[in-house]
Tab-separated table of C-alpha atoms in Angstrom:
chain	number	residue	atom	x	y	z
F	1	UNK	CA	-34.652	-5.150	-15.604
F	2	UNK	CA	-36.222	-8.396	-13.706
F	3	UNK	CA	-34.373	-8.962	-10.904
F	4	UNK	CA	-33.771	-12.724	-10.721
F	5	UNK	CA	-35.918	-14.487	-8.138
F	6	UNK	CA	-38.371	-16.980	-7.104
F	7	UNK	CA	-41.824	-15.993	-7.907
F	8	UNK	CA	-43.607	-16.757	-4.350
F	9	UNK	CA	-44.636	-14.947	-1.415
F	10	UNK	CA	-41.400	-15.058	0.569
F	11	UNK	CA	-39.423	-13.014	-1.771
F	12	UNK	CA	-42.222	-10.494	-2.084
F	13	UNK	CA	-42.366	-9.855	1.635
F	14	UNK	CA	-38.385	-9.781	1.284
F	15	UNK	CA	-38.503	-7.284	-1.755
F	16	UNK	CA	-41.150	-5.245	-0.438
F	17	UNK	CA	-38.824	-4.388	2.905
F	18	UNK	CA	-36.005	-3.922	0.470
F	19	UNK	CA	-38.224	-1.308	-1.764
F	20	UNK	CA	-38.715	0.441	1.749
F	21	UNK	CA	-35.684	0.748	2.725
F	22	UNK	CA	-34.126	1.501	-0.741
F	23	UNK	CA	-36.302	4.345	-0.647
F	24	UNK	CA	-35.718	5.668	2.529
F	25	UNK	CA	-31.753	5.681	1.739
F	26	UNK	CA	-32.623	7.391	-1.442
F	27	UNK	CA	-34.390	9.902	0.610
F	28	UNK	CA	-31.336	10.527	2.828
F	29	UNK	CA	-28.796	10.340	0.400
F	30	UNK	CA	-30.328	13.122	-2.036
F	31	UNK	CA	-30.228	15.450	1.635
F	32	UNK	CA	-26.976	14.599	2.017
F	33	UNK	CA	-25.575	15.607	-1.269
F	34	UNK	CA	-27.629	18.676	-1.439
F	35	UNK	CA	-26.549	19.631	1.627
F	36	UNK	CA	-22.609	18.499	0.523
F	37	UNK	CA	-23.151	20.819	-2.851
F	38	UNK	CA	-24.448	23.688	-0.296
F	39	UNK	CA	-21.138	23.771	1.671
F	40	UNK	CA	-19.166	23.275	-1.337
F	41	UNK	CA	-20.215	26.472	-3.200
F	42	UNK	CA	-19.897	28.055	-0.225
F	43	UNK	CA	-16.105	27.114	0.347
F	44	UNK	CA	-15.504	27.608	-4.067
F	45	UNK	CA	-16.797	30.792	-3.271
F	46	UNK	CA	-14.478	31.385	-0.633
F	47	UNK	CA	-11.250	29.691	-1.794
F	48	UNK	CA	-11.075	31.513	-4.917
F	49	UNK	CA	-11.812	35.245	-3.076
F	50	UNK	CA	-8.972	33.942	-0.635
F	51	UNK	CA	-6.575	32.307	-3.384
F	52	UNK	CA	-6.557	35.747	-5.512
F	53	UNK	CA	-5.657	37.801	-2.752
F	54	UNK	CA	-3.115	35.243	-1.708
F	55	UNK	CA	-1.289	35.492	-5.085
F	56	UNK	CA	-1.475	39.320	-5.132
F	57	UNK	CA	-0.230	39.464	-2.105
F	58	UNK	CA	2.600	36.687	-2.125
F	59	UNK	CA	3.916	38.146	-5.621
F	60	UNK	CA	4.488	41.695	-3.974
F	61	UNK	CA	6.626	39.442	-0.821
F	62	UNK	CA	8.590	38.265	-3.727
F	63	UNK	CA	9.418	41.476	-5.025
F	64	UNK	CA	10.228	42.720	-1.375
F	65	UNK	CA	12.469	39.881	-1.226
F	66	UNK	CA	14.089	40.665	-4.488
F	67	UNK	CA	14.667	44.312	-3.467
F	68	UNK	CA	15.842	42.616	-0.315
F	69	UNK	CA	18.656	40.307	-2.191
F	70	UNK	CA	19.606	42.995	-4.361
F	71	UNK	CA	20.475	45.553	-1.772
F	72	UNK	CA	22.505	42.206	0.004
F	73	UNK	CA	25.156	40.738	-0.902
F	74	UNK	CA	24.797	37.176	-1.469
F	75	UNK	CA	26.888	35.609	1.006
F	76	UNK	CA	25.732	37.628	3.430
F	77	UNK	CA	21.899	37.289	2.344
F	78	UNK	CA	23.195	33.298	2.550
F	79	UNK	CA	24.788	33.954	6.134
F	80	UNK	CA	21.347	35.546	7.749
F	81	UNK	CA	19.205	32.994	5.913
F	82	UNK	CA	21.214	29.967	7.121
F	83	UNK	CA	20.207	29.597	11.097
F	84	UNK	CA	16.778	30.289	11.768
F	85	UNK	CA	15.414	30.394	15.304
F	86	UNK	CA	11.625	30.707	14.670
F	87	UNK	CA	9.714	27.704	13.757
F	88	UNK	CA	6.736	27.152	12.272
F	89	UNK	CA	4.335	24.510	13.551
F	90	UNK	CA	0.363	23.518	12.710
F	91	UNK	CA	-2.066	21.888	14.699
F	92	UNK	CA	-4.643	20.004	13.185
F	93	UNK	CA	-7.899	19.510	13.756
F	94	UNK	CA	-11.266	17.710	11.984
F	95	UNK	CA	-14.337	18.850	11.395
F	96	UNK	CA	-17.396	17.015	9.958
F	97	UNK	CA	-19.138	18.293	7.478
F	98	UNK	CA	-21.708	15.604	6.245
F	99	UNK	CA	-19.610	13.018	7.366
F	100	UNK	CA	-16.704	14.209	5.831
F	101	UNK	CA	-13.901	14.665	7.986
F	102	UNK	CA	-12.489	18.599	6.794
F	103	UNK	CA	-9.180	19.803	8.432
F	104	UNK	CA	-7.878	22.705	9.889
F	105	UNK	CA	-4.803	24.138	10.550
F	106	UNK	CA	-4.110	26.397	12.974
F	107	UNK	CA	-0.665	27.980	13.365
F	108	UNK	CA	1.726	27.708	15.902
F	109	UNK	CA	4.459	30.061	16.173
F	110	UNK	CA	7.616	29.463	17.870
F	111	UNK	CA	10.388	31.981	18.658
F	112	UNK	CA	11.249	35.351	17.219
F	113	UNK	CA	12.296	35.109	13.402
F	114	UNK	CA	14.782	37.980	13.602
F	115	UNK	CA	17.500	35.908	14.414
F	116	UNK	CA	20.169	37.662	12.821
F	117	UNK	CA	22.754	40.484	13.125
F	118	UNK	CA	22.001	44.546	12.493
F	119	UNK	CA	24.839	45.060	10.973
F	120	UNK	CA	25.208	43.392	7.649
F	121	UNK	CA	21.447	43.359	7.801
F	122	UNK	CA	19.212	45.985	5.618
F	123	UNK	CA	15.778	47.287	6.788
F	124	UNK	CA	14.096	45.753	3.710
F	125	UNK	CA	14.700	42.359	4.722
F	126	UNK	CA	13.003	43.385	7.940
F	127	UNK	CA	10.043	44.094	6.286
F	128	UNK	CA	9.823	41.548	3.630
F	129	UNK	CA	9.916	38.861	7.115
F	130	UNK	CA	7.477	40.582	8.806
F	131	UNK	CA	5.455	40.632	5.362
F	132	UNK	CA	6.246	36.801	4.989
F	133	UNK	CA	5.126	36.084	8.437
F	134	UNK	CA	1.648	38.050	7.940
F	135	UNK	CA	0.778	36.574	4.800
F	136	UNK	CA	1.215	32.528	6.021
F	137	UNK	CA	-1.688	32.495	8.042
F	138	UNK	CA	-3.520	33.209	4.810
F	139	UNK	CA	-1.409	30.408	3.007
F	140	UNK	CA	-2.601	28.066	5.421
F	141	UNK	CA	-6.262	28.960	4.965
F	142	UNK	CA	-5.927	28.467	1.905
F	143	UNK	CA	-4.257	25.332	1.861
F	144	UNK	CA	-7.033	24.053	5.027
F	145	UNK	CA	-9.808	25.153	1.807
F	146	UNK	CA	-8.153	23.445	-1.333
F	147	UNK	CA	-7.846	20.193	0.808
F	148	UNK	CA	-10.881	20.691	2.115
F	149	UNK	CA	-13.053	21.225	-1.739
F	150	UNK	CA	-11.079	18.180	-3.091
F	151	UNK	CA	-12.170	16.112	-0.003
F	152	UNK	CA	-15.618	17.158	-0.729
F	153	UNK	CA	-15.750	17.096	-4.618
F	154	UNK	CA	-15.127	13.403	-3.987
F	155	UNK	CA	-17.319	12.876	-1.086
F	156	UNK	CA	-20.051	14.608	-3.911
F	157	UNK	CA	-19.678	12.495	-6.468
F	158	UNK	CA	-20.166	9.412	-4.501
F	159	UNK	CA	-23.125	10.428	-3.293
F	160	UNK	CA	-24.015	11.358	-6.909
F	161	UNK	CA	-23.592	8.358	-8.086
F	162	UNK	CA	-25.109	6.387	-5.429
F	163	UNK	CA	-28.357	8.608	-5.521
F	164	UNK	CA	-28.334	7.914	-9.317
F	165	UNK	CA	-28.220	4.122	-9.151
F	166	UNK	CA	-30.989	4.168	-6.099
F	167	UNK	CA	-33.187	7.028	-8.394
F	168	UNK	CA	-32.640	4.654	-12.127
F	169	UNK	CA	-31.558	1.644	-11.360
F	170	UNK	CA	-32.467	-0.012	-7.534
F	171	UNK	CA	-35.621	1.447	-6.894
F	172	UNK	CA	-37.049	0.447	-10.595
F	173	UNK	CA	-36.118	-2.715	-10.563
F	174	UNK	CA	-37.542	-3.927	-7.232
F	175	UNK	CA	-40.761	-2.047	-8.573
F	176	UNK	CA	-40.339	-4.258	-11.497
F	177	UNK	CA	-40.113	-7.576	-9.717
F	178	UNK	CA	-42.767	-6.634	-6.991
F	179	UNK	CA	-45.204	-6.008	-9.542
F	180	UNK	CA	-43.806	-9.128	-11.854
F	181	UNK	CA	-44.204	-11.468	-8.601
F	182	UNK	CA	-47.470	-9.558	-7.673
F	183	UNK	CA	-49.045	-11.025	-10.933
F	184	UNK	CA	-47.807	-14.349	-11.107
F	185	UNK	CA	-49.306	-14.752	-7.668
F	186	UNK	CA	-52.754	-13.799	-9.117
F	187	UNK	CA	-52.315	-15.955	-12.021
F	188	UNK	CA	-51.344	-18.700	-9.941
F	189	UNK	CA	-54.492	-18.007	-7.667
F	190	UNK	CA	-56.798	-17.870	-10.728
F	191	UNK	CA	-55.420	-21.192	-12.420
F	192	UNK	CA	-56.116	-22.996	-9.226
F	193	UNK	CA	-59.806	-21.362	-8.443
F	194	UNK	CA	-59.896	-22.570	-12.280
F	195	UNK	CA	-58.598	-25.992	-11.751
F	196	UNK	CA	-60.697	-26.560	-8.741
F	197	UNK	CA	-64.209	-25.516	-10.382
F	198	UNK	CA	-62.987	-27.845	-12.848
F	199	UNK	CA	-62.529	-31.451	-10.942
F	200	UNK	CA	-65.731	-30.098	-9.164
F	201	UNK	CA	-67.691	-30.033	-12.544
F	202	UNK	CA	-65.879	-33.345	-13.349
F	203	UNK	CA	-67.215	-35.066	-9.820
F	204	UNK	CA	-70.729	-33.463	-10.189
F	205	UNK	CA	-70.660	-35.655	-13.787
S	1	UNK	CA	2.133	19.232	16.017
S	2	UNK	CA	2.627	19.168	12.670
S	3	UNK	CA	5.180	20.746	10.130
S	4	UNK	CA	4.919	22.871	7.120
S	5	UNK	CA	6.783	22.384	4.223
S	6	UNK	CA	7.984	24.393	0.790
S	7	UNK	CA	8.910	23.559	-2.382
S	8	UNK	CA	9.478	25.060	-5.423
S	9	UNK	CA	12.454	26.933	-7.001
S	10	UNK	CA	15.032	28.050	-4.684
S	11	UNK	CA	15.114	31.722	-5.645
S	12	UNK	CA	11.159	31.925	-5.014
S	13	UNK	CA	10.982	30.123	-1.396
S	14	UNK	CA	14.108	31.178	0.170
S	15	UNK	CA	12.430	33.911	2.165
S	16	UNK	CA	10.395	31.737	3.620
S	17	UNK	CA	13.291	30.179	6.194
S	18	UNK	CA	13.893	32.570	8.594
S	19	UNK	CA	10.421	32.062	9.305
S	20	UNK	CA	10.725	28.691	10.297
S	21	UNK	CA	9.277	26.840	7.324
S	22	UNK	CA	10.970	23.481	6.269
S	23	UNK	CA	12.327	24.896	2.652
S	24	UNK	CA	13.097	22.116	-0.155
S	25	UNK	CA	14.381	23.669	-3.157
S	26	UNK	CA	13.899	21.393	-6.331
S	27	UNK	CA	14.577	21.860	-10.215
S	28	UNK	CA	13.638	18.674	-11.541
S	29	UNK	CA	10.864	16.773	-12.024
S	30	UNK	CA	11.472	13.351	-10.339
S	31	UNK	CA	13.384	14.848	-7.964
S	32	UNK	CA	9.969	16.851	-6.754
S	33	UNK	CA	7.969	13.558	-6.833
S	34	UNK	CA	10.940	11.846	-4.982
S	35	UNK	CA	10.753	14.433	-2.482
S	36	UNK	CA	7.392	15.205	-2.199
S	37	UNK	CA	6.834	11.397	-1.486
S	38	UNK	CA	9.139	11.591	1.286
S	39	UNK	CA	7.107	14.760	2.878
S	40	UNK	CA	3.734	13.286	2.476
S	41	UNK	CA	4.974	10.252	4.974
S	42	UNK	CA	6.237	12.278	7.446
S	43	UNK	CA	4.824	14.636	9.916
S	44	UNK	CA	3.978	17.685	7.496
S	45	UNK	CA	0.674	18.772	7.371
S	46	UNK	CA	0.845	21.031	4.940
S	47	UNK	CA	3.328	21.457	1.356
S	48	UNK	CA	3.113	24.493	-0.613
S	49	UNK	CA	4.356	24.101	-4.156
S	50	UNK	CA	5.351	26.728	-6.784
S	51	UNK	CA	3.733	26.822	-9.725
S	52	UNK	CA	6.055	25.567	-12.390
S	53	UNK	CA	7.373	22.774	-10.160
S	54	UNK	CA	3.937	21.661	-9.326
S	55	UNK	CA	2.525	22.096	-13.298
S	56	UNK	CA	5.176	19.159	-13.966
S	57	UNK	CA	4.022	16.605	-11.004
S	58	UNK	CA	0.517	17.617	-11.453
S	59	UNK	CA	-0.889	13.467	-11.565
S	60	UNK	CA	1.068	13.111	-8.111
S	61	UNK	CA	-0.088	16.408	-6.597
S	62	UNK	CA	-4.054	15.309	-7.518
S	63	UNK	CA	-3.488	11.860	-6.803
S	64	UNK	CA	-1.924	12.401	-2.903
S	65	UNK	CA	-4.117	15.412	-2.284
S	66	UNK	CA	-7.491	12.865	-2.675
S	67	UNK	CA	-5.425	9.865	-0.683
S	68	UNK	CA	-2.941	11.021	2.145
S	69	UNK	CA	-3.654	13.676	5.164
S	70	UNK	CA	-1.369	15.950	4.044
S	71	UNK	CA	-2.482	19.440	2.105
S	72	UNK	CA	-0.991	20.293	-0.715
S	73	UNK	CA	-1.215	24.131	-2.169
S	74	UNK	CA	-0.003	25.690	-5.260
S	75	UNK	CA	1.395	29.047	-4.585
S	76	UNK	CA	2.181	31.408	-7.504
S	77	UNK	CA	6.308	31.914	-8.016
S	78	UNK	CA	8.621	34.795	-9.153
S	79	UNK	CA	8.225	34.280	-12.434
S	80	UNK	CA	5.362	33.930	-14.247
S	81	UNK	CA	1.385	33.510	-13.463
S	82	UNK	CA	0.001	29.972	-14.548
S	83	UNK	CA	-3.191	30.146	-12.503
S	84	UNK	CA	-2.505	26.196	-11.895
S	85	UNK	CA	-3.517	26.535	-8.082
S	86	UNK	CA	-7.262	28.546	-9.686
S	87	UNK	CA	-7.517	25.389	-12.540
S	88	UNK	CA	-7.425	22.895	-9.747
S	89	UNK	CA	-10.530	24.326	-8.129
S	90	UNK	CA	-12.193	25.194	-11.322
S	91	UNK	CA	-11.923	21.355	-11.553
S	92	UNK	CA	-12.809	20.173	-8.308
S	93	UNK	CA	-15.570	22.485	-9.156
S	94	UNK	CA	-16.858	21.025	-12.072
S	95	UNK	CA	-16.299	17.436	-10.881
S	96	UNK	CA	-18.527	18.383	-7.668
S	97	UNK	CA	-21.465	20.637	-9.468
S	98	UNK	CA	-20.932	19.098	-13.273
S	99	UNK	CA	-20.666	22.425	-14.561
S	100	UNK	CA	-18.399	25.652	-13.474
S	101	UNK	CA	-21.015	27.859	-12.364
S	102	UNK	CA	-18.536	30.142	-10.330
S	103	UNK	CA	-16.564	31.691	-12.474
S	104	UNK	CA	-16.856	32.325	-16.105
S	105	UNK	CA	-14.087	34.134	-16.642
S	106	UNK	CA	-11.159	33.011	-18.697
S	107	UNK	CA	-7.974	31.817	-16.984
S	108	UNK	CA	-6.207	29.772	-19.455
């Protein structure tokens, strides 16, 4: 499509820079999203290996935990859970990755998480806590790797779509014009060289 | 320093306290999205969700995952397997690529 301009020299010189630099931003923005799509694959990959052992391994916690409350009896499963001492903290941090800003969560332990008594207390519930507390590093990967994939599936289909309207839409249509302007010029050029042979013919009469 | 938080049914998360975790059991739907509203302003970095809560808020979940700081992670529960938390990143996936070129097998 024409883009809607003046047909003289100014807006040539104007469209002409605009063609460069709509090209060169073209240029960048393809790198960037092939280099966006490269990381992304790389964390799909990764998140999915990391989310399947997650579930296998959270679903046997719950059945430890089950056991657990089973062999307990509920007030006194109620009683132990009721106070804890250890608490769970995460510290954040960004990284760019193609101008995306990815976190990550490190975690931050705090106290000892047997905070309860030996006596009304089984062993299993021992375990399944020291199963819970080796499995949420893990969660939090996991959680760092789904934020980070949505962050970046959005982050790649901007850039999509930008590349797309540079690539079919931009660039062709300051082609269009440049060329469109290009011509008139010349015709313009011709029609006076034209005009002028004429009045001289005219004079020479 | 940031916080952690759990939700989901109360039978599936409970375990998770004596660690330290910030525990929020929830049944119903708008209760979830009333709470998990709450969380997202305050200082939690992270909310894991069970599966069955989170396959009822799943518009909320998608929509405050893209816009606020704060993670949020589907973790399987007790009961049954939904593969919600595997569907979200088949569809990040295909949003990202166009097609789902990772994994072709069948998790519906």
């Amino acid at each position: 499509m024409l883009l809607k301009v003046n047909p003289n020299r100014m807006e040539l010189i104007r469209l002409k820079k605009r063609l460069i630099v709509a090209k060169r931003g073209y240029k960048l923005l393809k790198d960037k999203r092939d280099a966006l799509i490269q990381v992304f694959v790389r964390l799909a990959k990764e998140s999915n290996m990391l989310r399947e052992e997650l579930e296998e391994k959270l679903l046997k916690c719950y059945a430890i935990f089950s056991n657990t409350s089973s062999l307990m009896s509920k007030l006194a499963l109620e009683e132990t859970l009721m106070f804890p001492k250890a608490k769970v903290k995460t510290e954040v941090s960004f990284k760019n990755v193609m101008s995306v800003n990815v976190p990550q969560y490190k975690l931050k332990c705090e106290g000892r998480y047997y905070s309860y008594g030996l006596v009304d207390t089984t062993a299993e519930l021992d375990s399944a806590l020291r199963k819970y507390h080796e499995i949420l590093p893990l969660m939090l990967r996991v959680a760092e790797l789904d934020k980070s994939l949505t962050l970046l599936a959005n982050e790649i289909e901007k850039t999509r779509r930008r590349v797309n309207a540079l690539e079919y839409v931009i660039i062709p249509d300051l082609e269009e014009t440049i060329k469109f302007i290009t011509m008139k010029l010349d015709e313009m050029a011709r029609s006076n060289t034209s005009a002028i042979m004429r009045i001289k013919e005219i004079i020479r009469a | 320093m940031y916080k952690i938080a759990l939700m989901g049914n109360r039978e599936t998360i409970i375990g998770f306290k004596l660690l330290g975790v910030s525990i929020f059991p929830v049944k119903k739907k708008e209760e979830s999205v009333e709470i998990l509203n709450k969380l997202v302003k305050e200082e939690y970095a992270v909310i894991f969700i069970t599966e069955e809560i989170g396959c009822q808020i799943i518009e909320e979940i998608e929509i405050l995952q893209k816009t606020s700081f704060t993670s949020i992670t589907i973790i399987p529960s007790k009961s049954e397997k939904k593969y919600l938390g595997l569907k979200i990143l088949r569809n990040n996936i295909e949003k990202a690529i166009g097609t789902d070129i990772l994994f072709r097998k069948e998790v519906e």
